[in-house]
């Protein structure tokens, strides 16, 4: 898990609508080739975050489903979003065999729920979003990345 000494952006304690709206704003700070690791326990809001994210890229949130029975979901929004759930994959290598080309070509945004399980597959820098259950209706959300990227995100989201 992340260490507390790592620089991070605290997005606050958010209800569901706030979480989706933060994700929507965050989407505009992303570029093709970005890899997002969504980290947090079951029901902590990872898929909900992806719903908000795609609306920021011009898609309806209703296209997002949990990639439980498929290897991954691909959403053709303003940017292509590859949505993977590493927890539910049977074969971790397979997904990276499939994705390697896309990642190299920076063809889209890669969003990986439970992505901490597969971190070592990525040579590229990635952004980690951490979700913590606060109470039934609220989640604490924070972002970690290398410090340069974090600063860009902070500016892009008008934080601090
Ligand atoms: N503040 C909140 N943010 C996000 N989801 C919330 C919030 N409050 C309540 N919820 C509810 O919590 C659930 C979050 O589910 P979601 O599928 O997003 O979790 P997940 O982290 O993707 O879980 P899993 O690990 O099983 O994939 C939803 O039922 C949602 O309605
Ligand atoms: Mg999920």
PDB file of C-alpha atoms and ligand atoms in Angstrom:
ATOM      1  CA  UNK A   1       0.000   0.000   0.000  1.00  0.00           C
ATOM      2  CA  UNK A   2       1.020   3.629  -0.240  1.00  0.00           C
ATOM      3  CA  UNK A   3       3.225   5.076   2.450  1.00  0.00           C
ATOM      4  CA  UNK A   4       1.947   8.160   4.218  1.00  0.00           C
ATOM      5  CA  UNK A   5       5.183  10.022   3.468  1.00  0.00           C
ATOM      6  CA  UNK A   6       4.410   9.987  -0.245  1.00  0.00           C
ATOM      7  CA  UNK A   7       3.214  13.374  -1.510  1.00  0.00           C
ATOM      8  CA  UNK A   8      -0.478  13.308  -2.197  1.00  0.00           C
ATOM      9  CA  UNK A   9      -3.451  15.430  -3.067  1.00  0.00           C
ATOM     10  CA  UNK A  10      -6.304  15.050  -0.619  1.00  0.00           C
ATOM     11  CA  UNK A  11      -9.552  15.419  -2.518  1.00  0.00           C
ATOM     12  CA  UNK A  12     -11.523  15.274   0.728  1.00  0.00           C
ATOM     13  CA  UNK A  13     -14.394  13.262   2.110  1.00  0.00           C
ATOM     14  CA  UNK A  14     -16.897  13.059  -0.700  1.00  0.00           C
ATOM     15  CA  UNK A  15     -20.433  11.844  -1.184  1.00  0.00           C
ATOM     16  CA  UNK A  16     -21.233   9.893  -4.337  1.00  0.00           C
ATOM     17  CA  UNK A  17     -22.183  12.878  -6.479  1.00  0.00           C
ATOM     18  CA  UNK A  18     -19.120  14.830  -5.305  1.00  0.00           C
ATOM     19  CA  UNK A  19     -16.885  11.867  -6.069  1.00  0.00           C
ATOM     20  CA  UNK A  20     -18.259  11.624  -9.606  1.00  0.00           C
ATOM     21  CA  UNK A  21     -17.911  15.343 -10.145  1.00  0.00           C
ATOM     22  CA  UNK A  22     -14.279  15.329  -8.951  1.00  0.00           C
ATOM     23  CA  UNK A  23     -13.587  12.432 -11.314  1.00  0.00           C
ATOM     24  CA  UNK A  24     -15.198  14.392 -14.138  1.00  0.00           C
ATOM     25  CA  UNK A  25     -12.923  17.376 -13.480  1.00  0.00           C
ATOM     26  CA  UNK A  26      -9.916  15.090 -13.123  1.00  0.00           C
ATOM     27  CA  UNK A  27     -10.597  13.622 -16.582  1.00  0.00           C
ATOM     28  CA  UNK A  28      -9.680  16.918 -18.204  1.00  0.00           C
ATOM     29  CA  UNK A  29      -6.212  16.682 -16.595  1.00  0.00           C
ATOM     30  CA  UNK A  30      -5.406  13.401 -18.329  1.00  0.00           C
ATOM     31  CA  UNK A  31      -3.486  12.702 -21.523  1.00  0.00           C
ATOM     32  CA  UNK A  32      -3.313   9.682 -23.787  1.00  0.00           C
ATOM     33  CA  UNK A  33      -0.997   7.087 -22.300  1.00  0.00           C
ATOM     34  CA  UNK A  34      -1.827   7.897 -18.690  1.00  0.00           C
ATOM     35  CA  UNK A  35      -2.192   4.897 -16.411  1.00  0.00           C
ATOM     36  CA  UNK A  36      -4.521   5.224 -13.419  1.00  0.00           C
ATOM     37  CA  UNK A  37      -4.402   2.713 -10.621  1.00  0.00           C
ATOM     38  CA  UNK A  38      -7.551   2.736  -8.495  1.00  0.00           C
ATOM     39  CA  UNK A  39      -6.797   1.387  -5.042  1.00  0.00           C
ATOM     40  CA  UNK A  40      -9.307   0.660  -2.301  1.00  0.00           C
ATOM     41  CA  UNK A  41     -11.415  -2.076  -0.780  1.00  0.00           C
ATOM     42  CA  UNK A  42     -14.590  -3.554  -2.269  1.00  0.00           C
ATOM     43  CA  UNK A  43     -17.334  -0.945  -2.586  1.00  0.00           C
ATOM     44  CA  UNK A  44     -14.970   1.956  -1.947  1.00  0.00           C
ATOM     45  CA  UNK A  45     -16.000   3.768  -5.125  1.00  0.00           C
ATOM     46  CA  UNK A  46     -13.526   2.759  -7.837  1.00  0.00           C
ATOM     47  CA  UNK A  47     -16.128   1.955 -10.489  1.00  0.00           C
ATOM     48  CA  UNK A  48     -18.150   5.007  -9.426  1.00  0.00           C
ATOM     49  CA  UNK A  49     -15.049   7.113 -10.067  1.00  0.00           C
ATOM     50  CA  UNK A  50     -14.767   5.664 -13.594  1.00  0.00           C
ATOM     51  CA  UNK A  51     -18.421   6.684 -14.165  1.00  0.00           C
ATOM     52  CA  UNK A  52     -17.522  10.278 -13.376  1.00  0.00           C
ATOM     53  CA  UNK A  53     -14.335  10.102 -15.389  1.00  0.00           C
ATOM     54  CA  UNK A  54     -16.040   9.105 -18.656  1.00  0.00           C
ATOM     55  CA  UNK A  55     -18.570  11.924 -18.339  1.00  0.00           C
ATOM     56  CA  UNK A  56     -15.591  14.286 -18.336  1.00  0.00           C
ATOM     57  CA  UNK A  57     -14.620  12.727 -21.649  1.00  0.00           C
ATOM     58  CA  UNK A  58     -18.034  13.211 -23.228  1.00  0.00           C
ATOM     59  CA  UNK A  59     -19.532   9.761 -22.571  1.00  0.00           C
ATOM     60  CA  UNK A  60     -22.594   8.804 -20.540  1.00  0.00           C
ATOM     61  CA  UNK A  61     -21.813   7.306 -17.135  1.00  0.00           C
ATOM     62  CA  UNK A  62     -24.198   4.468 -17.966  1.00  0.00           C
ATOM     63  CA  UNK A  63     -21.742   2.874 -20.380  1.00  0.00           C
ATOM     64  CA  UNK A  64     -19.516   1.942 -17.435  1.00  0.00           C
ATOM     65  CA  UNK A  65     -19.948  -1.531 -16.017  1.00  0.00           C
ATOM     66  CA  UNK A  66     -17.745  -3.499 -13.693  1.00  0.00           C
ATOM     67  CA  UNK A  67     -15.437  -5.510 -15.972  1.00  0.00           C
ATOM     68  CA  UNK A  68     -16.345  -8.760 -14.231  1.00  0.00           C
ATOM     69  CA  UNK A  69     -17.084 -11.087 -17.120  1.00  0.00           C
ATOM     70  CA  UNK A  70     -14.952  -9.437 -19.766  1.00  0.00           C
ATOM     71  CA  UNK A  71     -11.193  -9.049 -19.877  1.00  0.00           C
ATOM     72  CA  UNK A  72     -11.646  -5.319 -20.033  1.00  0.00           C
ATOM     73  CA  UNK A  73     -14.166  -2.704 -21.078  1.00  0.00           C
ATOM     74  CA  UNK A  74     -13.249  -0.195 -23.755  1.00  0.00           C
ATOM     75  CA  UNK A  75     -15.137   3.102 -23.876  1.00  0.00           C
ATOM     76  CA  UNK A  76     -14.781   5.232 -26.994  1.00  0.00           C
ATOM     77  CA  UNK A  77     -15.089   8.703 -25.527  1.00  0.00           C
ATOM     78  CA  UNK A  78     -13.161  11.849 -26.517  1.00  0.00           C
ATOM     79  CA  UNK A  79     -10.236   9.706 -25.484  1.00  0.00           C
ATOM     80  CA  UNK A  80     -10.419   5.920 -25.435  1.00  0.00           C
ATOM     81  CA  UNK A  81     -10.689   4.535 -21.905  1.00  0.00           C
ATOM     82  CA  UNK A  82      -9.491   0.992 -21.158  1.00  0.00           C
ATOM     83  CA  UNK A  83     -11.172  -0.184 -17.950  1.00  0.00           C
ATOM     84  CA  UNK A  84      -9.695  -3.216 -16.244  1.00  0.00           C
ATOM     85  CA  UNK A  85     -10.405  -4.917 -12.919  1.00  0.00           C
ATOM     86  CA  UNK A  86      -7.206  -6.707 -11.903  1.00  0.00           C
ATOM     87  CA  UNK A  87      -8.925  -8.418  -8.948  1.00  0.00           C
ATOM     88  CA  UNK A  88     -11.270 -10.295 -11.201  1.00  0.00           C
ATOM     89  CA  UNK A  89      -8.796 -11.352 -13.866  1.00  0.00           C
ATOM     90  CA  UNK A  90      -7.865 -15.024 -13.972  1.00  0.00           C
ATOM     91  CA  UNK A  91      -4.663 -14.460 -15.812  1.00  0.00           C
ATOM     92  CA  UNK A  92      -2.781 -11.243 -15.212  1.00  0.00           C
ATOM     93  CA  UNK A  93      -0.234 -11.833 -17.960  1.00  0.00           C
ATOM     94  CA  UNK A  94      -2.950 -12.140 -20.570  1.00  0.00           C
ATOM     95  CA  UNK A  95      -4.250  -8.633 -20.079  1.00  0.00           C
ATOM     96  CA  UNK A  96      -0.811  -7.146 -20.468  1.00  0.00           C
ATOM     97  CA  UNK A  97      -0.180  -9.155 -23.569  1.00  0.00           C
ATOM     98  CA  UNK A  98      -3.383  -7.637 -24.951  1.00  0.00           C
ATOM     99  CA  UNK A  99      -2.630  -4.107 -23.756  1.00  0.00           C
ATOM    100  CA  UNK A 100       1.077  -3.809 -24.362  1.00  0.00           C
ATOM    101  CA  UNK A 101       0.674  -2.347 -27.849  1.00  0.00           C
ATOM    102  CA  UNK A 102      -1.884   0.221 -26.743  1.00  0.00           C
ATOM    103  CA  UNK A 103       0.237   1.308 -23.805  1.00  0.00           C
ATOM    104  CA  UNK A 104       3.302   1.682 -26.010  1.00  0.00           C
ATOM    105  CA  UNK A 105       1.357   3.670 -28.586  1.00  0.00           C
ATOM    106  CA  UNK A 106      -0.178   5.772 -25.795  1.00  0.00           C
ATOM    107  CA  UNK A 107      -3.518   5.067 -27.390  1.00  0.00           C
ATOM    108  CA  UNK A 108      -5.914   6.045 -24.629  1.00  0.00           C
ATOM    109  CA  UNK A 109      -6.234   6.177 -20.865  1.00  0.00           C
ATOM    110  CA  UNK A 110      -5.757   3.007 -18.845  1.00  0.00           C
ATOM    111  CA  UNK A 111      -7.820   2.678 -15.681  1.00  0.00           C
ATOM    112  CA  UNK A 112      -7.134  -0.348 -13.530  1.00  0.00           C
ATOM    113  CA  UNK A 113      -9.210  -1.212 -10.463  1.00  0.00           C
ATOM    114  CA  UNK A 114      -7.157  -3.114  -7.874  1.00  0.00           C
ATOM    115  CA  UNK A 115      -4.205  -1.995  -9.967  1.00  0.00           C
ATOM    116  CA  UNK A 116      -1.782  -2.278  -7.051  1.00  0.00           C
ATOM    117  CA  UNK A 117      -1.873  -6.019  -7.761  1.00  0.00           C
ATOM    118  CA  UNK A 118      -0.237  -5.469 -11.143  1.00  0.00           C
ATOM    119  CA  UNK A 119       1.932  -2.401 -10.519  1.00  0.00           C
ATOM    120  CA  UNK A 120       5.139  -4.221 -11.363  1.00  0.00           C
ATOM    121  CA  UNK A 121       3.954  -4.725 -14.937  1.00  0.00           C
ATOM    122  CA  UNK A 122       4.177  -1.012 -15.606  1.00  0.00           C
ATOM    123  CA  UNK A 123       7.414   0.605 -16.555  1.00  0.00           C
ATOM    124  CA  UNK A 124       5.681   3.906 -17.112  1.00  0.00           C
ATOM    125  CA  UNK A 125       4.816   6.251 -14.290  1.00  0.00           C
ATOM    126  CA  UNK A 126       1.309   5.884 -13.068  1.00  0.00           C
ATOM    127  CA  UNK A 127      -1.143   7.895 -11.028  1.00  0.00           C
ATOM    128  CA  UNK A 128      -2.730   6.183  -8.036  1.00  0.00           C
ATOM    129  CA  UNK A 129      -6.159   7.152  -6.717  1.00  0.00           C
ATOM    130  CA  UNK A 130      -6.796   5.891  -3.193  1.00  0.00           C
ATOM    131  CA  UNK A 131     -10.342   5.309  -1.931  1.00  0.00           C
ATOM    132  CA  UNK A 132     -11.131   4.880   1.734  1.00  0.00           C
ATOM    133  CA  UNK A 133     -14.522   3.985   3.179  1.00  0.00           C
ATOM    134  CA  UNK A 134     -15.584   6.650   5.715  1.00  0.00           C
ATOM    135  CA  UNK A 135     -19.259   5.799   6.200  1.00  0.00           C
ATOM    136  CA  UNK A 136     -22.090   4.431   4.083  1.00  0.00           C
ATOM    137  CA  UNK A 137     -22.338   7.533   1.929  1.00  0.00           C
ATOM    138  CA  UNK A 138     -18.827   8.966   2.047  1.00  0.00           C
ATOM    139  CA  UNK A 139     -15.390   8.062   0.734  1.00  0.00           C
ATOM    140  CA  UNK A 140     -12.046   9.723   1.396  1.00  0.00           C
ATOM    141  CA  UNK A 141     -10.191  10.138  -1.882  1.00  0.00           C
ATOM    142  CA  UNK A 142      -6.571  11.067  -2.513  1.00  0.00           C
ATOM    143  CA  UNK A 143      -4.125  11.040  -5.397  1.00  0.00           C
ATOM    144  CA  UNK A 144      -0.456  10.058  -5.429  1.00  0.00           C
ATOM    145  CA  UNK A 145       1.971  10.313  -8.316  1.00  0.00           C
ATOM    146  CA  UNK A 146       5.521  11.491  -8.808  1.00  0.00           C
ATOM    147  CA  UNK A 147       5.856  15.016  -7.460  1.00  0.00           C
ATOM    148  CA  UNK A 148       6.067  16.736 -10.863  1.00  0.00           C
ATOM    149  CA  UNK A 149       2.904  15.110 -12.092  1.00  0.00           C
ATOM    150  CA  UNK A 150       1.137  15.759  -8.815  1.00  0.00           C
ATOM    151  CA  UNK A 151       1.888  19.460  -9.128  1.00  0.00           C
ATOM    152  CA  UNK A 152       0.448  19.514 -12.660  1.00  0.00           C
ATOM    153  CA  UNK A 153      -2.713  17.789 -11.436  1.00  0.00           C
ATOM    154  CA  UNK A 154      -2.985  20.223  -8.528  1.00  0.00           C
ATOM    155  CA  UNK A 155      -2.803  23.170 -10.895  1.00  0.00           C
ATOM    156  CA  UNK A 156      -5.152  21.593 -13.420  1.00  0.00           C
ATOM    157  CA  UNK A 157      -7.759  20.948 -10.710  1.00  0.00           C
ATOM    158  CA  UNK A 158      -7.211  24.354  -9.115  1.00  0.00           C
ATOM    159  CA  UNK A 159      -6.292  22.864  -5.735  1.00  0.00           C
ATOM    160  CA  UNK A 160      -4.140  24.659  -3.199  1.00  0.00           C
TER     161      UNK A 160
HETATM  162  N1  LIG B   1     -19.357   8.711  -1.588  1.00  0.00           N
HETATM  163  C1  LIG B   1     -19.474   7.633  -2.362  1.00  0.00           C
HETATM  164  N2  LIG B   1     -18.642   7.442  -3.395  1.00  0.00           N
HETATM  165  C2  LIG B   1     -18.754   6.330  -4.170  1.00  0.00           C
HETATM  166  N3  LIG B   1     -19.664   5.356  -3.985  1.00  0.00           N
HETATM  167  C3  LIG B   1     -20.512   5.516  -2.968  1.00  0.00           C
HETATM  168  C4  LIG B   1     -20.455   6.635  -2.121  1.00  0.00           C
HETATM  169  N4  LIG B   1     -21.409   6.514  -1.202  1.00  0.00           N
HETATM  170  C5  LIG B   1     -22.032   5.382  -1.448  1.00  0.00           C
HETATM  171  N5  LIG B   1     -21.531   4.760  -2.510  1.00  0.00           N
HETATM  172  C6  LIG B   1     -21.981   3.464  -3.002  1.00  0.00           C
HETATM  173  O1  LIG B   1     -20.903   2.562  -2.790  1.00  0.00           O
HETATM  174  C7  LIG B   1     -20.821   1.656  -3.876  1.00  0.00           C
HETATM  175  C8  LIG B   1     -19.466   1.806  -4.550  1.00  0.00           C
HETATM  176  O2  LIG B   1     -19.370   0.800  -5.499  1.00  0.00           O
HETATM  177  P1  LIG B   1     -18.270   0.720  -6.602  1.00  0.00           P
HETATM  178  O3  LIG B   1     -18.751  -0.325  -7.542  1.00  0.00           O
HETATM  179  O4  LIG B   1     -17.954   2.073  -7.134  1.00  0.00           O
HETATM  180  O5  LIG B   1     -17.036   0.194  -5.728  1.00  0.00           O
HETATM  181  P2  LIG B   1     -15.693  -0.492  -6.220  1.00  0.00           P
HETATM  182  O6  LIG B   1     -14.617   0.137  -5.409  1.00  0.00           O
HETATM  183  O7  LIG B   1     -15.590  -0.427  -7.692  1.00  0.00           O
HETATM  184  O8  LIG B   1     -15.887  -1.998  -5.726  1.00  0.00           O
HETATM  185  P3  LIG B   1     -15.236  -3.344  -6.309  1.00  0.00           P
HETATM  186  O9  LIG B   1     -13.900  -3.516  -5.644  1.00  0.00           O
HETATM  187  O10 LIG B   1     -16.198  -4.422  -5.900  1.00  0.00           O
HETATM  188  O11 LIG B   1     -15.106  -3.221  -7.813  1.00  0.00           O
HETATM  189  C9  LIG B   1     -21.963   1.982  -4.820  1.00  0.00           C
HETATM  190  O12 LIG B   1     -23.065   1.159  -4.505  1.00  0.00           O
HETATM  191  C10 LIG B   1     -22.279   3.435  -4.490  1.00  0.00           C
HETATM  192  O13 LIG B   1     -23.640   3.739  -4.721  1.00  0.00           O
HETATM  193 MG1  LIG B   2     -15.454  -1.881  -9.163  1.00  0.00          MG
END
